[in-house]
Amino acid sequence: PAGFAKPRGEVHRDGDWHRSVHVWLVDPDRRAVLLQQRSVHKDTHPGMWDVSVAGHITAGCDARTTAHRETEEEVGVSLPEGGLEHLFTYISQLSGSTSHGPFVDREFQDVFVAPCRTLGALAAGGSEVAALRVVPLD
């Protein structure tokens, strides 16, 4: 929202307001949701269990495009056009400290849900995700 680009680590160090996406992947037939365990190398909440997919919206990009890109990068799912439903935007303010130092995370989080009937076959992708777990909703 600041109108300029800044590296992620500096955004969290300085407590700048920024936008992100959160994507919940659900299997409607199994009534289950996918969770990801964050890499221990993340600058915020390392090693913690989190939403299926999350990521910062880069300068010049929109929330839906970011959600598609992050879903493919983090769990290897290429969602079909129209496969994401925007639920709401949440305003979040968190602070803490990790081995990277203190952080202040101030986000406008665009939250999406997407059906995915292959949750159990997915694998963590890249260096940001340590593990995946399918959890029943009931």
Tab-separated table of N, CA, C and O in Angstrom, residues 13-116:
chain	number	residue	atom	x	y	z
A	13	ARG	N	11.225	-5.695	9.185
A	13	ARG	CA	12.090	-5.014	10.160
A	13	ARG	C	11.511	-3.650	10.530
A	13	ARG	O	11.475	-3.270	11.698
A	14	ASP	N	11.017	-2.933	9.501
A	14	ASP	CA	10.546	-1.566	9.699
A	14	ASP	C	9.067	-1.481	10.065
A	14	ASP	O	8.578	-0.406	10.414
A	15	GLY	N	8.344	-2.594	9.962
A	15	GLY	CA	6.919	-2.586	10.299
A	15	GLY	C	6.038	-1.877	9.281
A	15	GLY	O	4.987	-1.343	9.635
A	16	ASP	N	6.463	-1.876	8.019
A	16	ASP	CA	5.664	-1.222	6.966
A	16	ASP	C	4.380	-1.996	6.701
A	16	ASP	O	4.373	-3.231	6.703
A	17	TRP	N	3.300	-1.286	6.450
A	17	TRP	CA	2.064	-1.918	5.994
A	17	TRP	C	2.281	-2.442	4.588
A	17	TRP	O	2.907	-1.775	3.757
A	18	HIS	N	1.775	-3.651	4.323
A	18	HIS	CA	1.916	-4.251	2.995
A	18	HIS	C	0.780	-5.239	2.769
A	18	HIS	O	0.023	-5.551	3.684
A	19	ARG	N	0.669	-5.720	1.538
A	19	ARG	CA	-0.402	-6.654	1.173
A	19	ARG	C	0.156	-8.054	1.005
A	19	ARG	O	1.292	-8.238	0.599
A	20	SER	N	-0.697	-9.032	1.325
A	20	SER	CA	-0.336	-10.434	1.145
A	20	SER	C	-1.572	-11.219	0.754
A	20	SER	O	-2.696	-10.709	0.817
A	21	VAL	N	-1.347	-12.454	0.345
A	21	VAL	CA	-2.453	-13.372	0.052
A	21	VAL	C	-2.338	-14.583	0.953
A	21	VAL	O	-1.237	-14.999	1.334
A	22	HIS	N	-3.487	-15.128	1.313
A	22	HIS	CA	-3.579	-16.398	2.021
A	22	HIS	C	-4.558	-17.252	1.234
A	22	HIS	O	-5.673	-16.811	0.953
A	23	VAL	N	-4.137	-18.446	0.865
A	23	VAL	CA	-4.990	-19.351	0.090
A	23	VAL	C	-5.229	-20.611	0.916
A	23	VAL	O	-4.274	-21.283	1.322
A	24	TRP	N	-6.490	-20.917	1.155
A	24	TRP	CA	-6.882	-22.155	1.822
A	24	TRP	C	-7.282	-23.150	0.749
A	24	TRP	O	-8.248	-22.913	0.006
A	25	LEU	N	-6.542	-24.256	0.642
A	25	LEU	CA	-6.887	-25.321	-0.293
A	25	LEU	C	-7.707	-26.360	0.466
A	25	LEU	O	-7.258	-26.883	1.495
A	26	VAL	N	-8.905	-26.627	-0.033
A	26	VAL	CA	-9.809	-27.563	0.643
A	26	VAL	C	-10.258	-28.653	-0.316
A	26	VAL	O	-10.439	-28.411	-1.510
A	27	ASP	N	-10.419	-29.852	0.228
A	27	ASP	CA	-11.007	-30.953	-0.529
A	27	ASP	C	-12.451	-31.069	-0.059
A	27	ASP	O	-12.710	-31.541	1.055
A	28	PRO	N	-13.402	-30.619	-0.884
A	28	PRO	CA	-14.802	-30.629	-0.448
A	28	PRO	C	-15.370	-32.034	-0.274
A	28	PRO	O	-16.271	-32.231	0.544
A	29	ASP	N	-14.829	-33.019	-1.003
A	29	ASP	CA	-15.323	-34.399	-0.877
A	29	ASP	C	-14.870	-35.029	0.440
A	29	ASP	O	-15.648	-35.697	1.114
A	30	ARG	N	-13.621	-34.803	0.807
A	30	ARG	CA	-13.068	-35.366	2.050
A	30	ARG	C	-13.287	-34.445	3.251
A	30	ARG	O	-12.954	-34.817	4.372
A	31	ARG	N	-13.789	-33.233	3.003
A	31	ARG	CA	-13.957	-32.220	4.047
A	31	ARG	C	-12.646	-32.050	4.821
A	31	ARG	O	-12.568	-32.266	6.023
A	32	ALA	N	-11.612	-31.675	4.062
A	32	ALA	CA	-10.276	-31.528	4.636
A	32	ALA	C	-9.614	-30.268	4.081
A	32	ALA	O	-9.988	-29.758	3.023
A	33	VAL	N	-8.624	-29.786	4.812
A	33	VAL	CA	-7.880	-28.594	4.419
A	33	VAL	C	-6.385	-28.914	4.473
A	33	VAL	O	-5.941	-29.742	5.281
A	34	LEU	N	-5.613	-28.260	3.609
A	34	LEU	CA	-4.165	-28.436	3.584
A	34	LEU	C	-3.503	-27.360	4.441
A	34	LEU	O	-3.824	-26.175	4.318
A	35	LEU	N	-2.584	-27.772	5.318
A	35	LEU	CA	-1.755	-26.841	6.078
A	35	LEU	C	-0.309	-27.014	5.652
A	35	LEU	O	0.098	-28.099	5.248
A	36	GLN	N	0.465	-25.938	5.752
A	36	GLN	CA	1.894	-26.018	5.457
A	36	GLN	C	2.680	-25.683	6.715
A	36	GLN	O	2.267	-24.849	7.516
A	37	GLN	N	3.817	-26.361	6.861
A	37	GLN	CA	4.753	-25.998	7.917
A	37	GLN	C	5.801	-25.088	7.298
A	37	GLN	O	6.457	-25.445	6.315
A	38	ARG	N	5.948	-23.912	7.872
A	38	ARG	CA	6.886	-22.937	7.335
A	38	ARG	C	8.331	-23.405	7.548
A	38	ARG	O	8.640	-24.061	8.548
A	39	SER	N	9.177	-23.060	6.632
A	39	SER	CA	10.602	-23.381	6.746
A	39	SER	C	11.176	-22.763	8.022
A	39	SER	O	10.755	-21.674	8.442
A	40	VAL	N	12.146	-23.420	8.611
A	40	VAL	CA	12.814	-22.866	9.786
A	40	VAL	C	13.659	-21.644	9.425
A	40	VAL	O	14.132	-20.930	10.312
A	41	HIS	N	13.826	-21.381	8.138
A	41	HIS	CA	14.626	-20.246	7.684
A	41	HIS	C	13.796	-18.987	7.425
A	41	HIS	O	14.359	-17.956	7.065
A	42	LYS	N	12.470	-19.063	7.609
A	42	LYS	CA	11.611	-17.894	7.381
A	42	LYS	C	11.893	-16.827	8.441
A	42	LYS	O	12.235	-17.134	9.573
A	43	ASP	N	11.725	-15.552	8.066
A	43	ASP	CA	12.000	-14.465	9.008
A	43	ASP	C	10.838	-14.206	9.966
A	43	ASP	O	11.004	-13.510	10.959
A	44	THR	N	9.668	-14.753	9.684
A	44	THR	CA	8.530	-14.643	10.598
A	44	THR	C	7.935	-16.029	10.802
A	44	THR	O	7.744	-16.778	9.860
A	45	HIS	N	7.693	-16.391	12.024
A	45	HIS	CA	7.045	-17.645	12.400
A	45	HIS	C	7.709	-18.889	11.786
A	45	HIS	O	7.032	-19.757	11.244
A	46	PRO	N	9.048	-19.006	11.894
A	46	PRO	CA	9.728	-20.180	11.330
A	46	PRO	C	9.276	-21.474	12.003
A	46	PRO	O	9.074	-21.516	13.220
A	47	GLY	N	9.097	-22.514	11.192
A	47	GLY	CA	8.739	-23.831	11.703
A	47	GLY	C	7.301	-23.989	12.154
A	47	GLY	O	6.901	-25.069	12.575
A	48	MET	N	6.499	-22.939	12.064
A	48	MET	CA	5.112	-22.980	12.531
A	48	MET	C	4.188	-23.500	11.417
A	48	MET	O	4.473	-23.360	10.232
A	49	TRP	N	3.052	-24.084	11.834
A	49	TRP	CA	2.032	-24.522	10.879
A	49	TRP	C	1.202	-23.323	10.473
A	49	TRP	O	0.921	-22.434	11.298
A	50	ASP	N	0.798	-23.293	9.197
A	50	ASP	CA	0.190	-22.092	8.624
A	50	ASP	C	-0.864	-22.476	7.597
A	50	ASP	O	-1.054	-23.654	7.273
A	51	VAL	N	-1.494	-21.471	7.053
A	51	VAL	CA	-2.452	-21.594	5.966
A	51	VAL	C	-1.829	-22.385	4.805
A	51	VAL	O	-0.606	-22.485	4.709
A	52	SER	N	-2.638	-22.938	3.915
A	52	SER	CA	-2.138	-23.760	2.796
A	52	SER	C	-1.032	-23.060	2.023
A	52	SER	O	0.016	-23.652	1.731
A	53	VAL	N	-1.260	-21.809	1.655
A	53	VAL	CA	-0.332	-21.037	0.822
A	53	VAL	C	-0.407	-19.578	1.254
A	53	VAL	O	-1.497	-19.076	1.531
A	54	ALA	N	0.724	-18.897	1.283
A	54	ALA	CA	0.732	-17.471	1.608
A	54	ALA	C	1.910	-16.801	0.923
A	54	ALA	O	2.917	-17.446	0.645
A	55	GLY	N	1.765	-15.507	0.678
A	55	GLY	CA	2.867	-14.769	0.082
A	55	GLY	C	2.577	-13.288	-0.027
A	55	GLY	O	1.421	-12.867	-0.024
A	56	HIS	N	3.640	-12.511	-0.113
A	56	HIS	CA	3.523	-11.067	-0.293
A	56	HIS	C	3.113	-10.747	-1.726
A	56	HIS	O	3.536	-11.431	-2.664
A	57	ILE	N	2.327	-9.719	-1.877
A	57	ILE	CA	1.981	-9.210	-3.206
A	57	ILE	C	3.085	-8.246	-3.618
A	57	ILE	O	3.348	-7.261	-2.923
A	58	THR	N	3.750	-8.555	-4.714
A	58	THR	CA	4.858	-7.719	-5.163
A	58	THR	C	4.337	-6.471	-5.867
A	58	THR	O	3.207	-6.438	-6.363
A	59	ALA	N	5.174	-5.461	-5.909
A	59	ALA	CA	4.813	-4.188	-6.549
A	59	ALA	C	4.340	-4.433	-7.979
A	59	ALA	O	4.971	-5.185	-8.723
A	60	GLY	N	3.229	-3.835	-8.335
A	60	GLY	CA	2.687	-3.948	-9.682
A	60	GLY	C	1.854	-5.191	-9.925
A	60	GLY	O	1.359	-5.405	-11.031
A	61	CYS	N	1.696	-6.057	-8.931
A	61	CYS	CA	0.946	-7.299	-9.082
A	61	CYS	C	-0.368	-7.186	-8.305
A	61	CYS	O	-0.481	-6.380	-7.391
A	62	ASP	N	-1.351	-8.008	-8.661
A	62	ASP	CA	-2.611	-8.004	-7.922
A	62	ASP	C	-2.727	-9.263	-7.071
A	62	ASP	O	-1.942	-10.207	-7.204
A	63	ALA	N	-3.710	-9.274	-6.190
A	63	ALA	CA	-3.866	-10.372	-5.233
A	63	ALA	C	-4.139	-11.702	-5.929
A	63	ALA	O	-3.545	-12.731	-5.571
A	64	ARG	N	-5.016	-11.727	-6.895
A	64	ARG	CA	-5.389	-12.988	-7.551
A	64	ARG	C	-4.192	-13.601	-8.292
A	64	ARG	O	-3.936	-14.801	-8.202
A	65	THR	N	-3.448	-12.790	-9.003
A	65	THR	CA	-2.257	-13.273	-9.720
A	65	THR	C	-1.227	-13.809	-8.727
A	65	THR	O	-0.624	-14.869	-8.949
A	66	THR	N	-1.035	-13.094	-7.632
A	66	THR	CA	-0.106	-13.540	-6.597
A	66	THR	C	-0.557	-14.870	-6.003
A	66	THR	O	0.257	-15.780	-5.788
A	67	ALA	N	-1.851	-15.007	-5.734
A	67	ALA	CA	-2.377	-16.255	-5.164
A	67	ALA	C	-2.115	-17.430	-6.105
A	67	ALA	O	-1.706	-18.505	-5.653
A	68	HIS	N	-2.331	-17.249	-7.390
A	68	HIS	CA	-2.054	-18.313	-8.370
A	68	HIS	C	-0.564	-18.664	-8.372
A	68	HIS	O	-0.197	-19.847	-8.337
A	69	ARG	N	0.299	-17.647	-8.411
A	69	ARG	CA	1.744	-17.869	-8.466
A	69	ARG	C	2.237	-18.579	-7.205
A	69	ARG	O	2.978	-19.566	-7.282
A	70	GLU	N	1.831	-18.104	-6.042
A	70	GLU	CA	2.285	-18.699	-4.785
A	70	GLU	C	1.788	-20.137	-4.628
A	70	GLU	O	2.511	-20.990	-4.101
A	71	THR	N	0.574	-20.432	-5.086
A	71	THR	CA	0.032	-21.791	-4.983
A	71	THR	C	0.871	-22.752	-5.821
A	71	THR	O	1.190	-23.860	-5.385
A	72	GLU	N	1.262	-22.303	-6.993
A	72	GLU	CA	2.107	-23.155	-7.838
A	72	GLU	C	3.507	-23.311	-7.232
A	72	GLU	O	4.054	-24.410	-7.183
A	73	GLU	N	4.084	-22.223	-6.727
A	73	GLU	CA	5.433	-22.275	-6.164
A	73	GLU	C	5.507	-23.125	-4.897
A	73	GLU	O	6.437	-23.905	-4.713
A	74	GLU	N	4.544	-22.963	-4.000
A	74	GLU	CA	4.651	-23.583	-2.679
A	74	GLU	C	4.143	-25.015	-2.609
A	74	GLU	O	4.664	-25.812	-1.832
A	75	VAL	N	3.113	-25.363	-3.403
A	75	VAL	CA	2.563	-26.726	-3.322
A	75	VAL	C	2.393	-27.395	-4.679
A	75	VAL	O	1.871	-28.506	-4.765
A	76	GLY	N	2.810	-26.722	-5.762
A	76	GLY	CA	2.797	-27.341	-7.083
A	76	GLY	C	1.431	-27.471	-7.723
A	76	GLY	O	1.256	-28.277	-8.642
A	77	VAL	N	0.474	-26.670	-7.294
A	77	VAL	CA	-0.870	-26.736	-7.863
A	77	VAL	C	-1.084	-25.553	-8.795
A	77	VAL	O	-0.926	-24.397	-8.395
A	78	SER	N	-1.459	-25.847	-10.031
A	78	SER	CA	-1.827	-24.822	-10.993
A	78	SER	C	-3.350	-24.730	-10.986
A	78	SER	O	-4.030	-25.600	-11.534
A	79	LEU	N	-3.869	-23.713	-10.344
A	79	LEU	CA	-5.318	-23.565	-10.219
A	79	LEU	C	-5.919	-23.101	-11.538
A	79	LEU	O	-5.336	-22.258	-12.230
A	80	PRO	N	-7.090	-23.619	-11.884
A	80	PRO	CA	-7.741	-23.168	-13.115
A	80	PRO	C	-8.227	-21.721	-12.986
A	80	PRO	O	-8.432	-21.233	-11.870
A	81	GLU	N	-8.366	-21.062	-14.102
A	81	GLU	CA	-8.931	-19.708	-14.113
A	81	GLU	C	-10.291	-19.768	-13.434
A	81	GLU	O	-11.094	-20.631	-13.711
A	82	GLY	N	-10.549	-18.879	-12.520
A	82	GLY	CA	-11.808	-18.897	-11.786
A	82	GLY	C	-11.821	-19.888	-10.636
A	82	GLY	O	-12.843	-20.080	-9.988
A	83	GLY	N	-10.665	-20.527	-10.344
A	83	GLY	CA	-10.597	-21.532	-9.296
A	83	GLY	C	-10.421	-20.970	-7.898
A	83	GLY	O	-10.427	-21.715	-6.928
A	84	LEU	N	-10.245	-19.670	-7.794
A	84	LEU	CA	-10.077	-19.019	-6.497
A	84	LEU	C	-11.314	-18.200	-6.158
A	84	LEU	O	-11.821	-17.455	-6.995
A	85	GLU	N	-11.770	-18.310	-4.925
A	85	GLU	CA	-12.867	-17.455	-4.461
A	85	GLU	C	-12.318	-16.529	-3.382
A	85	GLU	O	-11.788	-16.988	-2.360
A	86	HIS	N	-12.425	-15.221	-3.611
A	86	HIS	CA	-11.973	-14.248	-2.617
A	86	HIS	C	-13.022	-14.186	-1.514
A	86	HIS	O	-14.201	-13.941	-1.766
A	87	LEU	N	-12.597	-14.442	-0.270
A	87	LEU	CA	-13.527	-14.456	0.856
A	87	LEU	C	-13.611	-13.107	1.555
A	87	LEU	O	-14.705	-12.598	1.822
A	88	PHE	N	-12.459	-12.534	1.878
A	88	PHE	CA	-12.428	-11.262	2.602
A	88	PHE	C	-10.993	-10.758	2.667
A	88	PHE	O	-10.059	-11.482	2.308
A	89	THR	N	-10.818	-9.536	3.147
A	89	THR	CA	-9.499	-8.981	3.419
A	89	THR	C	-9.406	-8.744	4.916
A	89	THR	O	-10.283	-8.121	5.506
A	90	TYR	N	-8.349	-9.281	5.507
A	90	TYR	CA	-8.142	-9.213	6.949
A	90	TYR	C	-6.967	-8.285	7.241
A	90	TYR	O	-5.944	-8.346	6.562
A	91	ILE	N	-7.109	-7.448	8.256
A	91	ILE	CA	-6.023	-6.564	8.674
A	91	ILE	C	-5.319	-7.214	9.860
A	91	ILE	O	-5.945	-7.509	10.878
A	92	SER	N	-4.016	-7.478	9.711
A	92	SER	CA	-3.251	-8.211	10.719
A	92	SER	C	-2.046	-7.395	11.177
A	92	SER	O	-1.356	-6.788	10.356
A	93	GLN	N	-1.807	-7.391	12.494
A	93	GLN	CA	-0.620	-6.772	13.067
A	93	GLN	C	-0.012	-7.734	14.076
A	93	GLN	O	-0.654	-8.064	15.069
A	94	LEU	N	1.199	-8.199	13.791
A	94	LEU	CA	1.903	-9.131	14.672
A	94	LEU	C	3.338	-8.662	14.840
A	94	LEU	O	3.918	-8.061	13.939
A	95	SER	N	3.924	-8.979	15.986
A	95	SER	CA	5.337	-8.692	16.179
A	95	SER	C	5.967	-9.837	16.940
A	95	SER	O	5.277	-10.625	17.595
A	96	GLY	N	7.259	-9.937	16.844
A	96	GLY	CA	7.968	-11.005	17.527
A	96	GLY	C	9.442	-10.924	17.227
A	96	GLY	O	9.943	-9.905	16.740
A	97	SER	N	10.121	-12.021	17.468
A	97	SER	CA	11.551	-12.082	17.229
A	97	SER	C	11.922	-13.499	16.827
A	97	SER	O	11.351	-14.467	17.333
A	98	THR	N	12.843	-13.627	15.889
A	98	THR	CA	13.371	-14.915	15.455
A	98	THR	C	14.888	-14.805	15.414
A	98	THR	O	15.456	-13.778	15.808
A	99	SER	N	15.543	-15.826	14.912
A	99	SER	CA	17.006	-15.770	14.779
A	99	SER	C	17.437	-14.665	13.817
A	99	SER	O	18.597	-14.260	13.806
A	100	HIS	N	16.484	-14.167	12.999
A	100	HIS	CA	16.771	-13.064	12.073
A	100	HIS	C	16.660	-11.708	12.770
A	100	HIS	O	16.979	-10.690	12.185
A	101	GLY	N	16.153	-11.706	14.000
A	101	GLY	CA	15.972	-10.460	14.738
A	101	GLY	C	14.500	-10.153	14.929
A	101	GLY	O	13.625	-10.950	14.584
A	102	PRO	N	14.196	-8.984	15.484
A	102	PRO	CA	12.798	-8.615	15.723
A	102	PRO	C	12.082	-8.325	14.411
A	102	PRO	O	12.701	-7.945	13.416
A	103	PHE	N	10.752	-8.522	14.417
A	103	PHE	CA	9.955	-8.190	13.241
A	103	PHE	C	8.631	-7.582	13.683
A	103	PHE	O	8.141	-7.847	14.777
A	104	VAL	N	8.086	-6.740	12.809
A	104	VAL	CA	6.737	-6.203	12.954
A	104	VAL	C	6.055	-6.446	11.623
A	104	VAL	O	6.481	-5.916	10.598
A	105	ASP	N	5.027	-7.289	11.630
A	105	ASP	CA	4.345	-7.685	10.391
A	105	ASP	C	2.964	-7.049	10.365
A	105	ASP	O	2.074	-7.448	11.109
A	106	ARG	N	2.796	-6.050	9.509
A	106	ARG	CA	1.519	-5.342	9.363
A	106	ARG	C	1.014	-5.580	7.948
A	106	ARG	O	1.604	-5.080	6.996
A	107	GLU	N	-0.083	-6.350	7.856
A	107	GLU	CA	-0.547	-6.785	6.532
A	107	GLU	C	-2.034	-6.551	6.314
A	107	GLU	O	-2.833	-6.670	7.236
A	108	PHE	N	-2.357	-6.295	5.061
A	108	PHE	CA	-3.711	-6.428	4.540
A	108	PHE	C	-3.708	-7.770	3.811
A	108	PHE	O	-3.079	-7.906	2.764
A	109	GLN	N	-4.354	-8.779	4.387
A	109	GLN	CA	-4.308	-10.138	3.861
A	109	GLN	C	-5.570	-10.438	3.052
A	109	GLN	O	-6.668	-10.485	3.604
A	110	ASP	N	-5.411	-10.627	1.738
A	110	ASP	CA	-6.520	-11.062	0.889
A	110	ASP	C	-6.632	-12.569	1.027
A	110	ASP	O	-5.692	-13.303	0.693
A	111	VAL	N	-7.760	-13.042	1.555
A	111	VAL	CA	-7.948	-14.459	1.863
A	111	VAL	C	-8.822	-15.107	0.791
A	111	VAL	O	-9.922	-14.626	0.502
A	112	PHE	N	-8.300	-16.206	0.226
A	112	PHE	CA	-8.976	-16.950	-0.830
A	112	PHE	C	-9.197	-18.389	-0.390
A	112	PHE	O	-8.469	-18.906	0.456
A	113	VAL	N	-10.165	-19.047	-1.011
A	113	VAL	CA	-10.345	-20.488	-0.856
A	113	VAL	C	-10.395	-21.082	-2.258
A	113	VAL	O	-10.883	-20.448	-3.197
A	114	ALA	N	-9.855	-22.296	-2.397
A	114	ALA	CA	-9.873	-22.986	-3.690
A	114	ALA	C	-10.098	-24.476	-3.449
A	114	ALA	O	-9.457	-25.061	-2.573
A	115	PRO	N	-10.984	-25.100	-4.215
A	115	PRO	CA	-11.153	-26.550	-4.093
A	115	PRO	C	-9.964	-27.275	-4.714
A	115	PRO	O	-9.420	-26.834	-5.728
A	116	CYS	N	-9.546	-28.367	-4.066
A	116	CYS	CA	-8.438	-29.176	-4.573
A	116	CYS	C	-8.670	-30.598	-4.101
A	116	CYS	O	-8.607	-30.877	-2.907
